[in-house]
GROMACS .gro file of C-alpha atoms in nm:
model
  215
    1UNK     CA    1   0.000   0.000   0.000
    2UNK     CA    2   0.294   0.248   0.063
    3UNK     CA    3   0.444   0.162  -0.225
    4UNK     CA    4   0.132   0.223  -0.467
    5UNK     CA    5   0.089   0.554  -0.290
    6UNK     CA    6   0.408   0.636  -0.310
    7UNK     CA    7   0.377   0.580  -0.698
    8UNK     CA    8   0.106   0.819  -0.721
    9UNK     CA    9   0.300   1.103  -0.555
   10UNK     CA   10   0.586   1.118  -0.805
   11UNK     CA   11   0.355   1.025  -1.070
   12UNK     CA   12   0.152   1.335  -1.036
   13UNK     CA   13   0.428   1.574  -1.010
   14UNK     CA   14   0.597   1.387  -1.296
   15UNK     CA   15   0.279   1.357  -1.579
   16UNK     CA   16   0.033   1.609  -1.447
   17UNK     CA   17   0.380   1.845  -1.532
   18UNK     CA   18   0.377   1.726  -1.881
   19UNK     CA   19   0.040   1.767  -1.936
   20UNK     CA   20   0.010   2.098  -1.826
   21UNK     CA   21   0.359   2.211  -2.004
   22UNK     CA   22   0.351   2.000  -2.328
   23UNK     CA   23  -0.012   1.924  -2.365
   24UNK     CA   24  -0.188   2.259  -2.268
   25UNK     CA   25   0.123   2.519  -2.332
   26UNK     CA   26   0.137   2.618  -2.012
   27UNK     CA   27   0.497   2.869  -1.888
   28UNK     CA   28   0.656   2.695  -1.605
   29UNK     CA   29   0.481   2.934  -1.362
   30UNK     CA   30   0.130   2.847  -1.481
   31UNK     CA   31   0.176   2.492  -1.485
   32UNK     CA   32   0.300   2.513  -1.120
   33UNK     CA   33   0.007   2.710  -1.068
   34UNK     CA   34  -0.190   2.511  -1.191
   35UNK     CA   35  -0.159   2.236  -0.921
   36UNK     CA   36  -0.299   2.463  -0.636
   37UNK     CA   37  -0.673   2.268  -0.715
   38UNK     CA   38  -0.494   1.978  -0.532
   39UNK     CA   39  -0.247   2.063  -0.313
   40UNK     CA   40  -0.517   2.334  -0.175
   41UNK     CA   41  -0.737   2.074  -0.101
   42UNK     CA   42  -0.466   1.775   0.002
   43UNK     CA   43  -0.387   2.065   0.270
   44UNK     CA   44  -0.785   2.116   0.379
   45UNK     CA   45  -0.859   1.744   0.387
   46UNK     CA   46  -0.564   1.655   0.594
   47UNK     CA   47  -0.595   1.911   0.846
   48UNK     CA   48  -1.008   1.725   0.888
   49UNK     CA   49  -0.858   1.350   0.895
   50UNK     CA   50  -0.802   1.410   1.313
   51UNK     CA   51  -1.160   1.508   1.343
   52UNK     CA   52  -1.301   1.231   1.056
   53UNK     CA   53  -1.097   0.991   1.271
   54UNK     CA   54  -1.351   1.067   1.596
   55UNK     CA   55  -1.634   0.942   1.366
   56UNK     CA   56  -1.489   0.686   1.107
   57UNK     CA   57  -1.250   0.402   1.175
   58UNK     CA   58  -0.915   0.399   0.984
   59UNK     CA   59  -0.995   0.165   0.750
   60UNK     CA   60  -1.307   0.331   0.636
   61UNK     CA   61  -1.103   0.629   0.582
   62UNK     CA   62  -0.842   0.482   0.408
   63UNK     CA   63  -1.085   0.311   0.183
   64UNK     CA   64  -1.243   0.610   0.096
   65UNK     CA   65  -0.921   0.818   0.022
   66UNK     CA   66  -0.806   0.561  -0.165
   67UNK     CA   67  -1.142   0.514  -0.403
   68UNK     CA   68  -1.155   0.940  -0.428
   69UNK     CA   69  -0.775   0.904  -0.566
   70UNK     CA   70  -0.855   0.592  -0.806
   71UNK     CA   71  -1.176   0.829  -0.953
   72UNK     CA   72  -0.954   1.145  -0.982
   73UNK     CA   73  -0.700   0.935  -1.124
   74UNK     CA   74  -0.939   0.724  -1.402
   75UNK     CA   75  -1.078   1.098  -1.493
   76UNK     CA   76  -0.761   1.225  -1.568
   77UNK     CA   77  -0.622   0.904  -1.809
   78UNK     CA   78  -0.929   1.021  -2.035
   79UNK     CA   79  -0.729   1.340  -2.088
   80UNK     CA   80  -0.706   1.445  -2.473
   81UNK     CA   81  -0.586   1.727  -2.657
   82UNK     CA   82  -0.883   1.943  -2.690
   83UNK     CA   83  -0.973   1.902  -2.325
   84UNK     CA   84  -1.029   2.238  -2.092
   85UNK     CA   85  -0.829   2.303  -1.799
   86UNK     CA   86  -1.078   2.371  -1.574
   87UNK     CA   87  -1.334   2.079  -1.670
   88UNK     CA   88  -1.082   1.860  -1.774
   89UNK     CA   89  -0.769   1.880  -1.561
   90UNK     CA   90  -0.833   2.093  -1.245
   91UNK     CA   91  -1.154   1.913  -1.148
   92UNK     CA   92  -1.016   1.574  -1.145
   93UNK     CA   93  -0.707   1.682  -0.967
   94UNK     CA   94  -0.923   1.799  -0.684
   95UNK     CA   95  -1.045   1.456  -0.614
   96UNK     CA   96  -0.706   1.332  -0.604
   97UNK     CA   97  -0.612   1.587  -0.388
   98UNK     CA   98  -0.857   1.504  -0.148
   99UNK     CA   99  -0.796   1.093  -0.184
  100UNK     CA  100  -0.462   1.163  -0.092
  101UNK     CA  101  -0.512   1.423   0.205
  102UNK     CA  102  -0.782   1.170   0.319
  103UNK     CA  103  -0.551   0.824   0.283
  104UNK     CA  104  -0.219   0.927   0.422
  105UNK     CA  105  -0.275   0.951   0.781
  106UNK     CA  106  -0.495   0.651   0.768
  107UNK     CA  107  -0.171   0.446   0.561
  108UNK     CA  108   0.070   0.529   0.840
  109UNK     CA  109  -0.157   0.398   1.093
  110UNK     CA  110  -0.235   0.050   0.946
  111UNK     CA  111   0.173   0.078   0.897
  112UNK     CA  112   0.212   0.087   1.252
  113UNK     CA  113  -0.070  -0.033   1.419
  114UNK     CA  114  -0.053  -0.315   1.657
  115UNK     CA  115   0.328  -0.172   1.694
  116UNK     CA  116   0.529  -0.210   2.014
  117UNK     CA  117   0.532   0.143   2.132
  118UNK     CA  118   0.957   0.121   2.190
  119UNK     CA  119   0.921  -0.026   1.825
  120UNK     CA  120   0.670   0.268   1.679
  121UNK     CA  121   0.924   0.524   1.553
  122UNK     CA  122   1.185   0.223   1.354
  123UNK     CA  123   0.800   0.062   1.182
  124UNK     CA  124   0.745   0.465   1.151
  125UNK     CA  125   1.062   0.478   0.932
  126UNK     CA  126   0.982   0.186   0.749
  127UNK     CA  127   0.660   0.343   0.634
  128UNK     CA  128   0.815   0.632   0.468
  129UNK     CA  129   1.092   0.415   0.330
  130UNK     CA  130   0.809   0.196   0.134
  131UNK     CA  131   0.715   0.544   0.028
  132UNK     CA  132   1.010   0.640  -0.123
  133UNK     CA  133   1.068   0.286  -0.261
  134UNK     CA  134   0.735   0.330  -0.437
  135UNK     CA  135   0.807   0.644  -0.616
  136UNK     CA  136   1.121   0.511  -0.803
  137UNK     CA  137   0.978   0.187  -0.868
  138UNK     CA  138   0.640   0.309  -0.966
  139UNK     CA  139   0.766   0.563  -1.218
  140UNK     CA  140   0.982   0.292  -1.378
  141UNK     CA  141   0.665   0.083  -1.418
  142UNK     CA  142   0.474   0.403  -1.555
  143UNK     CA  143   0.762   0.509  -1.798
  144UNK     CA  144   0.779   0.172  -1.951
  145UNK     CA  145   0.391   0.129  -2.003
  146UNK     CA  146   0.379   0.496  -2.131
  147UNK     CA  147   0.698   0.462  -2.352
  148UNK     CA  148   0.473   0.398  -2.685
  149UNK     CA  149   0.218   0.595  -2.660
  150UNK     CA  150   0.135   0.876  -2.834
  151UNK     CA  151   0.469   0.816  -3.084
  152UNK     CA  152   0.227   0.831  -3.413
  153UNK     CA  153   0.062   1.151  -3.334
  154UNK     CA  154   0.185   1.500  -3.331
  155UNK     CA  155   0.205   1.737  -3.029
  156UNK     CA  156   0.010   1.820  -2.834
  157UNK     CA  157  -0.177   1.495  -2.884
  158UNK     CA  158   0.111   1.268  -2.909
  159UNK     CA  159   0.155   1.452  -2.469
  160UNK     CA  160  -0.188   1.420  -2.381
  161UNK     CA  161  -0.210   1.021  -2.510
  162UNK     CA  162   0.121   0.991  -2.317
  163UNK     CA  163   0.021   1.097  -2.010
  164UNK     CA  164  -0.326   0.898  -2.050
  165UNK     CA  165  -0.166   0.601  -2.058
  166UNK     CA  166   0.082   0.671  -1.787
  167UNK     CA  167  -0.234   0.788  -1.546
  168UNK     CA  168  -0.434   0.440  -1.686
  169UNK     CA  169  -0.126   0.248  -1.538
  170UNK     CA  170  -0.194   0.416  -1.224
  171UNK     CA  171  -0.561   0.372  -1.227
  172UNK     CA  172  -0.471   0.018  -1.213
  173UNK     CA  173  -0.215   0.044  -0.948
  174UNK     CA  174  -0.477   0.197  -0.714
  175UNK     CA  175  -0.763  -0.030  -0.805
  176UNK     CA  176  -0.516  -0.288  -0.653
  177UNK     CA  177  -0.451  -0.127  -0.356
  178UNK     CA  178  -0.804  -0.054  -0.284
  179UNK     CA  179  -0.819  -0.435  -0.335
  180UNK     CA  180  -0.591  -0.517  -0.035
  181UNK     CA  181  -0.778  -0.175   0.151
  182UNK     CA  182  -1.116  -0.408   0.130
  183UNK     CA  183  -0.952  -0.737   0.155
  184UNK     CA  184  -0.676  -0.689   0.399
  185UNK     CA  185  -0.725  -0.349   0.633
  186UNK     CA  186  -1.074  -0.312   0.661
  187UNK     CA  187  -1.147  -0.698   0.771
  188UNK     CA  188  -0.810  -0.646   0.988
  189UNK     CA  189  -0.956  -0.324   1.162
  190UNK     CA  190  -1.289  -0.548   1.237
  191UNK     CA  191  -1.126  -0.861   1.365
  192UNK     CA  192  -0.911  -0.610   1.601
  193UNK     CA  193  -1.239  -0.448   1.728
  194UNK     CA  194  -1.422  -0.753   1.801
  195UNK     CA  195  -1.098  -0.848   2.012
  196UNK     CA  196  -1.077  -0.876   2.403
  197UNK     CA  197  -1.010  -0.579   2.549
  198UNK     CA  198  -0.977  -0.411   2.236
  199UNK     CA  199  -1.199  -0.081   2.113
  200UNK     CA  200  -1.282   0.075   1.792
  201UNK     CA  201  -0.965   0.175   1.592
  202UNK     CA  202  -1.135   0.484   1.541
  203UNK     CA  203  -1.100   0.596   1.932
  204UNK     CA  204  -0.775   0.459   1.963
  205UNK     CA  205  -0.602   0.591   1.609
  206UNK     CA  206  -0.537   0.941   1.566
  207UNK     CA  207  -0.416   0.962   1.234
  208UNK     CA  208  -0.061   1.108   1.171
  209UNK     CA  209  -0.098   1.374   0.869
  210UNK     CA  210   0.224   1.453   0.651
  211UNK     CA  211   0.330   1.835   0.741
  212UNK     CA  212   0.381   1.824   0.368
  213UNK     CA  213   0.146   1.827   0.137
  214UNK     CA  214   0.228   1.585  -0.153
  215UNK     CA  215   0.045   1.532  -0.449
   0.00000   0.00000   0.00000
């Protein structure tokens, strides 16, 4: 799971950069710009996951940031050359944006939980090392299944099918890890509720939110 988010965070500096650059024309300035949609609302949504956390468990929250990024994510492989900004680009990033404000405090937990709390900080560590981990190994995976595309077609078409089929690849990366979210976390979560002497994860996580906001 850290490793497919990690995946998404370099690929949406990476492509989205492309896109905006190579596919829409934007200066280097506008295409920064242009990621304030989601980093705006990463920030907002992380700054609620403490107070969703009082209401939801951890693995309903990580489900739903999860699904949120894998809709934002499927939008944006549709991306062609004639698309809008605003409708096209800026909407679906906002979704993404919130997935990923709403899933990272919620990964680090089910990283750690059920942690020694002499062990917490070296599992802590290991968490952000599958991070990092996941960004150079998911972008090789990305670059290879985006290598072709687009190689028939001129600019800015031959970008836009690029990055489409990068951002498909990583549809499918996050449809998996919702897979082990549902499969794996959530049932996990359950079983550690219905324990002996246990409570809901939800009064006993608070989730730990990223001072940075990553895309």
């Amino acid at each position: 799971m850290s490793v497919v988010h990690g995946r998404e965070e370099v690929n949406g500096f990476f492509y989205f950069t492309q896109l905006l650059q190579d596919g829409f024309g934007f200066s280097p300035l506008q295409a920064g710009l242009g990621f304030l949609p989601m980093t705006l609302v990463n920030f907002a949504v992380a700054l609620a996951v403490p107070r969703l956390s009082a209401r939801l468990s951890n693995g309903i929250l990580l489900a739903t940031g999860t699904a949120l990024t894998l809709a934002g994510m499927a939008w944006l492989s549709r991306i062609g050359a004639l698309d809008a900004y605003l409708a096209d680009v800026a909407l679906p990033m906002i979704l993404v944006g919130a997935g990923q404000g709403l899933a990272f405090g919620p990964l680090t937990n089910a990283g750690v939980a059920g942690v020694d709390s002499a062990d917490a900080g070296a599992a802590s560590g290991l968490v952000n090392t599958a991070h990092q981990l996941g960004m150079a190994l998911g972008l090789g995976i990305l670059v290879a299944l985006s290598a072709n595309a687009g190689g028939a077609l001129d600019r800015p078409a031959a970008v836009t099918d690029h990055v489409g089929a990068a951002l498909t690849g990583s549809a499918i990366l996050l449809v998996l890890a919702l897979a082990v979210v549902l499969t794996v976390i959530v049932p996990a979560a359950r079983q550690s509720t219905a324990g002996p002497g246990t409570s809901s994860d939800k009064h006993t996580q608070h989730p730990v939110t990223d001072p940075k906001v990553e895309a």
